[in-house]
Coordinates of C-alpha atoms in Angstrom, one line a residue:
Chain F
X1 CA 6.6 -8.8 26.8
X2 CA 5.3 -6.9 23.7
X3 CA 5.1 -3.7 25.7
X4 CA 8.7 -4.2 26.8
X5 CA 9.9 -4.7 23.3
X6 CA 8.0 -1.7 22.1
X7 CA 9.5 0.4 24.9
X8 CA 13.0 -0.6 23.8
X9 CA 12.0 0.1 20.2
X10 CA 10.7 3.5 21.0
X11 CA 14.0 4.5 22.6
X12 CA 15.6 3.9 19.2
X13 CA 12.9 5.6 17.3
X14 CA 13.6 8.9 19.0
X15 CA 17.0 9.0 17.4
X16 CA 16.6 7.0 14.2
X17 CA 14.5 8.0 11.3
X18 CA 12.8 4.6 11.0
X19 CA 9.4 5.3 12.5
X20 CA 6.4 5.3 10.4
X21 CA 5.9 9.0 10.6
X22 CA 7.9 11.8 12.2
X23 CA 7.0 15.5 12.3
X24 CA 3.4 15.6 11.2
X25 CA 0.0 14.5 12.3
X26 CA -1.7 12.8 9.3
X27 CA -5.4 13.1 9.3
X28 CA -6.8 10.9 6.5
X29 CA -10.6 11.2 5.9
X30 CA -12.9 9.2 3.7
X31 CA -16.3 10.5 3.0
X32 CA -19.1 8.1 2.1
X33 CA -22.4 9.5 0.8
X34 CA -25.7 7.7 0.9
X35 CA -29.2 9.0 0.3
X36 CA -30.0 9.5 3.9
X37 CA -26.6 10.1 5.6
X38 CA -23.0 11.1 5.0
X39 CA -20.3 9.0 6.9
X40 CA -16.9 10.4 7.7
X41 CA -14.1 8.0 8.6
X42 CA -10.9 9.6 9.9
X43 CA -7.6 7.9 10.5
X44 CA -5.3 10.1 12.7
X45 CA -1.6 9.1 12.8
X46 CA 0.7 11.3 14.9
X47 CA 4.3 11.2 14.0
X48 CA 7.0 10.7 16.7
X49 CA 8.0 14.3 16.8
X50 CA 4.5 15.6 17.4
X51 CA 3.2 12.7 19.5
X52 CA 3.6 14.6 22.8
X53 CA 1.3 17.3 21.5
X54 CA -1.3 14.8 20.5
X55 CA -0.9 12.9 23.8
X56 CA -1.4 16.1 25.7
X57 CA -4.7 16.6 23.9
X58 CA -5.8 13.1 24.8
X59 CA -4.3 12.3 28.2
X60 CA -5.6 15.5 29.8
X61 CA -4.6 14.6 33.4
X62 CA -1.1 13.5 32.1
X63 CA -1.3 10.3 34.2
X64 CA 0.0 8.1 31.3
X65 CA -3.3 6.3 30.9
X66 CA -6.2 7.0 28.6
X67 CA -9.6 6.5 30.1
X68 CA -12.9 6.1 28.3
X69 CA -13.8 9.6 29.3
X70 CA -10.6 11.0 27.8
X71 CA -11.1 9.0 24.6
X72 CA -14.7 10.3 24.3
X73 CA -13.5 13.8 25.1
X74 CA -10.8 13.7 22.5
X75 CA -13.1 12.2 19.9
X76 CA -15.6 15.0 20.6
X77 CA -12.9 17.7 20.3
X78 CA -11.8 16.3 16.9
X79 CA -15.3 16.3 15.6
X80 CA -15.9 19.8 16.9
X81 CA -12.9 21.0 15.0
X82 CA -14.3 19.6 11.8
X83 CA -16.9 21.8 10.3
X84 CA -19.3 20.2 7.8
X85 CA -22.2 21.5 5.9
X86 CA -24.5 20.4 3.2
X87 CA -25.8 23.0 0.8
X88 CA -24.4 25.6 3.1
X89 CA -26.4 24.3 6.1
X90 CA -24.0 23.6 9.0
X91 CA -24.4 20.0 10.3
X92 CA -23.0 18.3 13.5
X93 CA -21.1 15.1 13.1
X94 CA -22.2 12.4 15.5
X95 CA -19.8 9.7 16.7
X96 CA -20.5 6.2 15.4
X97 CA -17.4 4.5 16.8
X98 CA -13.8 5.2 17.7
X99 CA -10.7 3.2 18.6
X100 CA -7.4 4.3 20.1
X101 CA -4.0 2.7 20.1
X102 CA -1.9 2.6 23.3
X103 CA -0.1 5.8 24.3
X104 CA 3.1 3.9 23.7
X105 CA 2.2 3.2 20.1
X106 CA 1.3 6.8 19.6
X107 CA 4.6 7.8 21.0
X108 CA 6.4 5.6 18.5
X109 CA 4.5 7.0 15.5
X110 CA 2.8 3.7 15.1
X111 CA -0.6 4.3 16.5
X112 CA -3.6 5.2 14.4
X113 CA -6.7 6.7 16.0
X114 CA -9.9 5.7 14.1
X115 CA -13.0 7.8 14.3
X116 CA -16.1 7.2 12.4
X117 CA -18.9 9.8 12.5
X118 CA -22.0 10.5 10.6
X119 CA -24.5 13.2 9.7
X120 CA -28.1 12.5 8.9
X121 CA -29.1 14.3 5.7
X122 CA -31.8 12.5 4.1
X123 CA -33.3 11.6 2.0
X124 CA -31.4 13.7 -0.4
X125 CA -33.6 15.5 -2.9
X126 CA -32.9 14.7 -6.5
X127 CA -30.5 17.2 -8.0
X128 CA -27.2 18.8 -7.1
X129 CA -25.8 19.1 -3.6
X130 CA -22.6 20.4 -2.1
X131 CA -21.0 18.9 0.9
X132 CA -18.3 21.0 2.5
X133 CA -15.8 20.1 5.2
X134 CA -13.1 22.1 6.9
X135 CA -10.7 20.3 9.2
X136 CA -9.3 22.6 11.8
X137 CA -8.0 20.0 14.2
X138 CA -4.4 20.8 15.4
X139 CA -3.5 22.7 12.2
X140 CA 0.0 23.6 13.3
X141 CA 1.2 20.0 13.2
X142 CA -1.3 18.4 10.8
X143 CA -1.3 17.3 7.2
X144 CA -4.5 16.1 5.6
X145 CA -5.9 13.7 3.0
X146 CA -9.6 13.6 2.1
X147 CA -11.3 11.5 -0.5
X148 CA -14.8 10.5 -1.3
X149 CA -15.5 6.8 -1.6
X150 CA -17.5 5.6 -4.7
X151 CA -21.1 5.6 -3.4
X152 CA -22.6 2.1 -3.0
X153 CA -26.0 3.6 -3.8
X154 CA -26.1 4.0 -7.5
X155 CA -28.6 6.9 -7.3
X156 CA -25.8 9.0 -5.8
X157 CA -23.0 10.3 -8.1
X158 CA -19.9 12.2 -7.2
X159 CA -19.5 14.9 -9.8
X160 CA -16.5 16.9 -8.4
X161 CA -14.1 17.1 -5.5
X162 CA -12.2 20.3 -4.7
X163 CA -9.6 20.8 -2.1
X164 CA -7.2 23.5 -1.0
X165 CA -3.5 22.8 -1.3
X166 CA -3.3 21.3 2.2
X167 CA -6.6 19.4 2.0
X168 CA -8.0 21.2 5.0
X169 CA -10.8 22.6 3.0
X170 CA -12.8 20.1 1.0
X171 CA -15.8 20.5 -1.3
X172 CA -17.7 17.5 -2.6
X173 CA -20.3 18.0 -5.4
X174 CA -23.0 15.3 -5.5
X175 CA -25.8 14.6 -7.8
X176 CA -28.7 12.6 -6.4
X177 CA -31.3 11.0 -8.6
X178 CA -32.9 7.8 -9.7
X179 CA -30.6 4.7 -9.8
X180 CA -29.1 4.1 -13.2
X181 CA -30.8 1.2 -15.0
Chain N
X1 CA 27.6 -21.8 -14.9
X2 CA 28.8 -24.7 -12.7
X3 CA 30.4 -22.2 -10.3
X4 CA 27.2 -20.2 -10.2
X5 CA 25.2 -23.4 -9.6
X6 CA 27.5 -24.4 -6.8
X7 CA 27.2 -20.9 -5.2
X8 CA 23.4 -21.0 -5.7
X9 CA 23.2 -24.2 -3.7
X10 CA 25.6 -23.1 -1.0
X11 CA 24.9 -19.5 -0.7
X12 CA 21.3 -18.4 -1.1
X13 CA 22.3 -14.8 -0.5
X14 CA 24.6 -14.8 -3.4
X15 CA 21.9 -16.5 -5.4
X16 CA 19.8 -13.4 -4.7
X17 CA 22.6 -11.1 -5.7
X18 CA 23.4 -12.7 -9.0
X19 CA 19.7 -12.9 -9.9
X20 CA 19.4 -9.2 -9.0
X21 CA 22.3 -8.4 -11.2
X22 CA 20.8 -10.3 -14.1
X23 CA 23.4 -13.0 -14.2
X24 CA 21.2 -16.0 -13.5
X25 CA 17.5 -16.7 -14.0
X26 CA 16.6 -19.6 -11.8
X27 CA 13.1 -20.6 -12.8
X28 CA 13.6 -20.1 -16.5
X29 CA 16.7 -22.2 -16.6
X30 CA 14.5 -25.3 -16.5
X31 CA 12.4 -26.6 -19.3
X32 CA 8.9 -25.1 -19.5
X33 CA 7.2 -28.3 -20.5
X34 CA 4.6 -28.0 -17.8
X35 CA 2.0 -25.3 -17.8
X36 CA 2.4 -22.3 -15.5
X37 CA 0.0 -23.7 -13.0
X38 CA 1.9 -26.9 -12.7
X39 CA 5.2 -25.1 -12.4
X40 CA 3.9 -22.9 -9.6
X41 CA 2.4 -25.9 -7.7
X42 CA 5.5 -27.9 -8.3
X43 CA 7.7 -25.2 -6.9
X44 CA 5.4 -24.7 -3.9
X45 CA 5.3 -28.4 -3.1
X46 CA 9.1 -28.6 -3.5
X47 CA 9.4 -25.8 -0.9
X48 CA 6.8 -27.5 1.4
X49 CA 8.7 -30.8 0.9
X50 CA 11.9 -29.2 2.2
X51 CA 10.3 -28.3 5.5
X52 CA 9.9 -30.3 8.6
X53 CA 6.4 -30.9 10.1
X54 CA 6.7 -28.0 12.6
X55 CA 7.7 -25.6 9.8
X56 CA 4.9 -26.8 7.6
X57 CA 2.5 -26.1 10.5
X58 CA 3.8 -22.6 10.8
X59 CA 3.7 -21.8 7.1
X60 CA 0.2 -23.1 6.4
X61 CA -3.1 -21.4 7.0
X62 CA -6.6 -22.1 5.9
X63 CA -7.5 -20.4 2.6
X64 CA -10.3 -18.5 4.4
X65 CA -8.2 -17.4 7.3
X66 CA -9.3 -13.7 7.2
X67 CA -6.9 -12.6 9.9
X68 CA -3.8 -14.0 8.1
X69 CA -5.0 -12.6 4.8
X70 CA -4.8 -9.0 6.1
X71 CA -1.7 -9.5 8.2
X72 CA 0.6 -7.4 6.1
X73 CA 2.0 -3.9 6.5
X74 CA 4.6 -1.4 5.2
X75 CA 6.2 -1.3 8.6
X76 CA 9.4 -3.1 9.7
X77 CA 8.6 -6.6 11.0
X78 CA 9.4 -5.6 14.6
X79 CA 6.6 -3.1 14.4
X80 CA 3.9 -5.2 12.8
X81 CA 3.0 -8.9 13.4
X82 CA 3.9 -11.3 10.7
X83 CA 3.2 -15.0 10.7
X84 CA 4.5 -17.8 8.6
X85 CA 8.1 -18.7 8.2
X86 CA 10.9 -16.2 8.6
X87 CA 13.4 -16.3 5.8
X88 CA 16.2 -16.0 8.3
X89 CA 15.0 -19.2 10.1
X90 CA 15.2 -21.3 7.0
X91 CA 18.1 -23.6 6.2
X92 CA 19.9 -22.8 2.9
X93 CA 18.2 -25.5 0.9
X94 CA 14.8 -24.3 2.2
X95 CA 15.6 -20.7 1.5
X96 CA 16.6 -21.6 -2.0
X97 CA 13.3 -23.5 -2.5
X98 CA 11.4 -20.4 -1.3
X99 CA 13.3 -18.2 -3.7
X100 CA 12.7 -20.7 -6.5
X101 CA 9.0 -20.5 -5.7
X102 CA 9.0 -16.7 -5.9
X103 CA 11.0 -16.9 -9.1
X104 CA 8.3 -19.2 -10.6
X105 CA 5.2 -17.4 -9.4
X106 CA 6.6 -14.0 -10.4
X107 CA 7.9 -12.8 -13.8
X108 CA 11.6 -12.2 -14.3
X109 CA 11.0 -8.5 -13.9
X110 CA 8.8 -9.1 -10.8
X111 CA 11.3 -11.3 -9.2
X112 CA 14.2 -8.8 -9.8
X113 CA 12.0 -6.1 -8.3
X114 CA 11.2 -8.1 -5.2
X115 CA 14.9 -9.1 -4.7
X116 CA 15.8 -5.5 -5.2
X117 CA 13.4 -4.4 -2.5
X118 CA 14.7 -7.0 -0.1
X119 CA 18.3 -6.0 -0.8
X120 CA 17.4 -2.3 -0.2
X121 CA 16.2 -3.4 3.2
X122 CA 19.5 -5.1 3.7
X123 CA 21.1 -1.7 3.0
X124 CA 18.9 -0.2 5.8
X125 CA 20.0 -2.9 8.1
X126 CA 23.6 -2.0 7.6
X127 CA 22.9 1.7 8.1
X128 CA 20.7 1.3 11.2
X129 CA 22.0 1.7 14.7
X130 CA 22.1 -1.2 17.2
X131 CA 18.7 -1.9 18.5
X132 CA 16.9 -0.3 15.6
X133 CA 13.9 -2.1 14.1
X134 CA 14.7 -5.4 12.4
X135 CA 15.6 -4.9 8.8
X136 CA 17.4 -7.0 6.2
X137 CA 16.9 -10.0 3.9
X138 CA 16.3 -12.4 6.9
X139 CA 13.3 -10.4 8.0
X140 CA 10.8 -11.5 5.3
X141 CA 8.0 -14.0 5.9
X142 CA 6.4 -16.6 3.6
X143 CA 3.1 -18.2 4.2
X144 CA 0.4 -20.2 2.3
X145 CA -3.3 -19.9 2.6
X146 CA -4.9 -23.1 1.3
X147 CA -3.1 -26.0 -0.3
X148 CA -1.1 -25.6 -3.5
X149 CA -3.4 -26.8 -6.3
X150 CA -3.5 -26.7 -10.1
X151 CA -7.3 -26.2 -10.0
X152 CA -8.5 -24.8 -6.6
X153 CA -7.6 -21.3 -5.5
X154 CA -4.8 -20.8 -3.0
X155 CA -2.5 -18.0 -1.9
X156 CA 1.1 -17.3 -1.3
X157 CA 2.1 -14.4 0.9
X158 CA 5.6 -13.0 1.0
X159 CA 6.5 -9.9 2.7
X160 CA 8.1 -7.8 5.4
X161 CA 9.2 -4.2 5.6
X162 CA 8.1 -2.3 2.4
X163 CA 6.8 -5.4 0.8
X164 CA 3.6 -7.4 0.9
X165 CA 2.8 -9.8 -1.9
X166 CA -0.6 -11.4 -1.8
X167 CA -0.7 -13.8 -4.7
X168 CA -3.8 -15.8 -5.3
X169 CA -3.4 -18.6 -7.8
X170 CA -6.3 -20.5 -9.4
X171 CA -5.0 -22.7 -12.1
X172 CA -3.4 -20.6 -14.9
X173 CA -5.0 -17.5 -13.4
X174 CA -3.4 -15.5 -10.8
X175 CA -3.7 -12.1 -9.1
X176 CA -1.2 -10.0 -7.2
X177 CA -3.7 -7.8 -5.5
X178 CA -3.6 -6.3 -3.0
X179 CA 0.2 -5.8 -2.9
X180 CA 2.4 -3.2 -1.3
X181 CA 5.5 -2.5 -3.3
X182 CA 7.8 0.0 -1.6
X183 CA 11.5 0.7 -1.2
X184 CA 14.0 2.6 0.9
X185 CA 16.6 3.4 -0.2
X186 CA 15.2 3.6 -3.7
X187 CA 18.7 3.8 -5.1
X188 CA 21.8 1.9 -3.9
X189 CA 24.9 0.3 -5.1
X190 CA 25.4 -3.4 -5.1
X191 CA 28.7 -4.9 -6.2
X192 CA 29.5 -1.7 -8.0
X193 CA 26.2 -1.6 -9.9
X194 CA 23.5 0.9 -9.2
X195 CA 20.2 -0.7 -8.3
X196 CA 16.8 1.1 -8.4
X197 CA 14.1 -1.5 -7.7
X198 CA 11.4 1.0 -8.5
X199 CA 13.3 3.0 -11.0
X200 CA 11.4 2.2 -14.1
X201 CA 8.0 3.1 -12.7
X202 CA 9.5 6.4 -11.4
X203 CA 10.9 7.3 -14.8
X204 CA 8.0 6.1 -16.8
X205 CA 5.5 8.1 -14.8
X206 CA 7.6 11.2 -15.4
X207 CA 7.8 10.4 -19.1
X208 CA 4.0 10.1 -19.2
X209 CA 3.2 13.3 -17.4
X210 CA 5.7 15.2 -19.6
X211 CA 4.1 13.7 -22.7
X212 CA 0.7 15.3 -21.8
X213 CA -0.4 18.5 -23.4
X214 CA -0.7 21.5 -21.1
X215 CA -4.4 21.1 -21.1
X216 CA -4.2 17.4 -20.3
X217 CA -1.7 18.0 -17.6
X218 CA -3.9 20.6 -16.0
X219 CA -6.6 18.0 -15.7
X220 CA -4.3 15.3 -14.4
X221 CA -2.7 17.4 -11.7
X222 CA -4.5 17.5 -8.4
X223 CA -4.4 20.9 -6.8
X224 CA -3.4 19.6 -3.4
X225 CA -0.6 17.9 -1.5
X226 CA -0.8 14.1 -1.3
X227 CA 1.3 13.1 1.7
X228 CA 0.6 9.4 1.7
X229 CA -1.2 6.5 0.1
X230 CA -5.0 6.8 0.3
X231 CA -5.6 3.1 0.0
X232 CA -2.6 1.7 1.9
X233 CA -2.7 -1.2 4.3
X234 CA -5.9 -1.5 6.2
X235 CA -8.1 -0.2 3.4
X236 CA -9.2 -3.3 1.7
X237 CA -12.6 -3.1 0.0
X238 CA -12.6 0.6 -0.4
X239 CA -12.8 2.4 -3.7
X240 CA -12.2 6.1 -3.9
X241 CA -13.8 8.4 -6.5
X242 CA -11.4 8.5 -9.5
X243 CA -9.9 11.9 -10.3
X244 CA -7.5 13.4 -12.8
X245 CA -7.3 12.8 -16.5
X246 CA -9.3 10.1 -18.2
X247 CA -7.4 7.8 -20.5
X248 CA -10.0 8.2 -23.2
X249 CA -8.5 11.7 -23.7
X250 CA -5.1 10.3 -24.4
X251 CA -3.6 9.7 -27.8
X252 CA -2.1 6.4 -28.8
X253 CA 1.4 7.2 -27.7
X254 CA 0.2 8.5 -24.4
X255 CA -1.9 5.4 -23.8
X256 CA 1.1 3.3 -24.6
X257 CA 3.1 5.1 -22.0
X258 CA 0.3 4.7 -19.5
X259 CA 0.1 0.9 -20.1
X260 CA 3.9 0.6 -19.9
X261 CA 3.7 2.3 -16.5
X262 CA 0.9 0.0 -15.3
X263 CA 2.9 -3.0 -16.4
X264 CA 5.5 -2.2 -13.7
X265 CA 2.9 -3.5 -11.2
X266 CA 0.7 -5.8 -13.3
X267 CA 3.7 -7.5 -14.7
X268 CA 5.2 -8.5 -11.4
X269 CA 3.2 -11.8 -11.4
X270 CA 4.1 -14.6 -13.8
X271 CA 3.8 -13.9 -17.5
X272 CA 0.5 -15.8 -18.1
X273 CA -1.4 -14.1 -15.3
X274 CA 0.3 -10.7 -16.1
X275 CA -0.9 -11.0 -19.8
X276 CA -4.5 -11.7 -18.7
X277 CA -4.4 -8.7 -16.3
X278 CA -3.0 -6.4 -18.9
X279 CA -5.7 -7.5 -21.4
X280 CA -8.3 -6.7 -18.7
X281 CA -6.8 -3.3 -18.0
X282 CA -6.6 -2.5 -21.8
X283 CA -10.3 -3.4 -22.2
X284 CA -11.2 -0.9 -19.5
X285 CA -8.6 1.7 -20.5
X286 CA -11.2 4.3 -21.6
X287 CA -12.5 4.4 -18.0
X288 CA -9.1 4.6 -16.4
X289 CA -7.8 7.8 -14.8
X290 CA -4.4 9.2 -14.2
X291 CA -3.8 11.8 -11.5
X292 CA -0.6 13.5 -10.4
X293 CA 0.3 15.7 -7.4
X294 CA 3.7 17.3 -7.0
X295 CA 6.5 18.7 -9.1
X296 CA 7.4 17.4 -12.6
X297 CA 10.5 15.7 -11.3
X298 CA 11.3 12.0 -11.0
X299 CA 10.3 10.4 -7.8
X300 CA 9.1 13.6 -6.1
X301 CA 5.4 13.4 -7.0
X302 CA 2.4 11.3 -6.0
X303 CA 0.5 9.6 -8.8
X304 CA -2.5 7.4 -9.1
X305 CA -3.8 5.2 -11.9
X306 CA -7.4 4.1 -11.3
X307 CA -9.7 2.0 -13.5
X308 CA -12.5 -0.4 -13.0
X309 CA -10.1 -3.3 -12.2
X310 CA -7.0 -1.5 -11.1
X311 CA -5.8 1.0 -8.6
X312 CA -2.2 1.9 -8.4
X313 CA -0.8 4.6 -6.0
X314 CA 2.8 5.8 -5.8
X315 CA 3.6 8.0 -2.9
X316 CA 7.1 9.4 -2.1
X317 CA 7.7 9.6 1.7
X318 CA 9.3 12.4 3.6
X319 CA 10.7 10.1 6.2
X320 CA 14.4 10.0 5.7
X321 CA 14.7 13.4 4.2
X322 CA 15.0 12.8 0.5
X323 CA 11.6 11.8 -0.8
X324 CA 13.1 10.3 -3.9
X325 CA 14.8 7.6 -1.8
X326 CA 11.7 6.4 0.0
X327 CA 8.7 5.3 -2.0
X328 CA 5.5 3.5 -1.1
X329 CA 3.1 2.1 -3.7
X330 CA -0.1 0.0 -3.7
X331 CA -1.5 -2.3 -6.4
X332 CA -5.1 -3.1 -6.0
X333 CA -8.0 -4.5 -8.0
X334 CA -11.3 -3.5 -6.4
X335 CA -13.1 -6.3 -8.2
X336 CA -10.5 -9.1 -7.5
X337 CA -8.4 -8.4 -4.4
X338 CA -7.4 -11.7 -2.8
X339 CA -8.8 -13.4 -5.9
X340 CA -12.4 -13.1 -4.8
X341 CA -13.4 -13.6 -8.5
X342 CA -11.7 -17.0 -8.3
X343 CA -13.7 -18.1 -5.3
X344 CA -11.5 -16.4 -2.8
X345 CA -13.2 -14.7 0.1

């Protein structure tokens, strides 16, 4: 029933500007730094007008269904497109978890793909560190947001965030040390 | 006044119109002998008393119902599940009682803002094509988490497209966080009068950023595009690293402008709770940050105010063409969302 209603709705979305997002693929990333790892959580929201391009990247065999293998492959491709480094040493993001909406929701600009990944870094030596990230996933259709979360570990301090205008390139300056009293 | 009272009783929609236009002030027309807590509880119980048993079952949730607590969105209701009672399904007397409750738990300014947002959605309904997502003043939902009480914490939720009020009440105390305050169209005409439900925050923000010195503005302006809210729906419990210009660097006049801007969100709830919230924000003002991204033009830029007990984001949306006509904003308190300081979970 819900699928039927959504299908009807999507027919309207194609012509009306009421969908959540239209002609851009929003990739919103949150970076969480701890003493021994850096977590990266990405919310990917394709707009209606770019949904076909995103679906083509996910549903490789174009059969209208997304298998576990296709989800895993897409998650891997996203993470391969995101280059991260700590103190200029390139690191590989490892998948922690991911979730995918239905293709119908993606088509309607309502679906959000969640990917959580991590890099093991630790323990961070006391002093200044620089975490860098460049997101090169589907750049022709994407817009980006990237922010650091306030570290839960009080021995970690965020000292500066720098981004390019599009937020594709991100630089996070960190100071590691003893917890504040 | 008699005519207005008659229309108020017979036509809840007109009641909303006249309130929006500032002609009638429902909650404040009654004696304020009771304390704010008693007034809110009284209005809540009056609304509940107007419902039948089935409706009461639909509107009531356990205070610790975690799923209902986060069941809110910026999306039209046909795209996001809402539970509770739909305004369009209420009888006129029930709808009037629901609006009376909102008018009691919110400030005059807050109630007008909320009615304005609802009326803007009615404009969308009239503009949308047949079969489009459900818009309009009927498509808002009200629910309760917990039982209205003058002492124990409980919640009122009211929302739909572009609006999610999560109001936790604990006696005289109350918090409105997290709440989504948004609007499209941001400017419309109602009975010949121009209505801008989020006009003051738009104008005050521009006034503040223009009042900064060049050096201050350089610090406040983020060097990147901000295409959406960072802490919108689904991001409860997250606190991002503050950025921009610290309020400790502001002079007295600039601080006043910042607080007047904050009041557009903190002052939505009833005056007693709003005053307490503002005192808290003032106490933490030195550790509060202001960030701006976009042109120095009204309604075209993203801005964020972030302090130890407040996060406000304002994000113009490209959807619809004119970014000044489609605004999303969030009001959060990282220390007290859903009233967790009051014993809320």
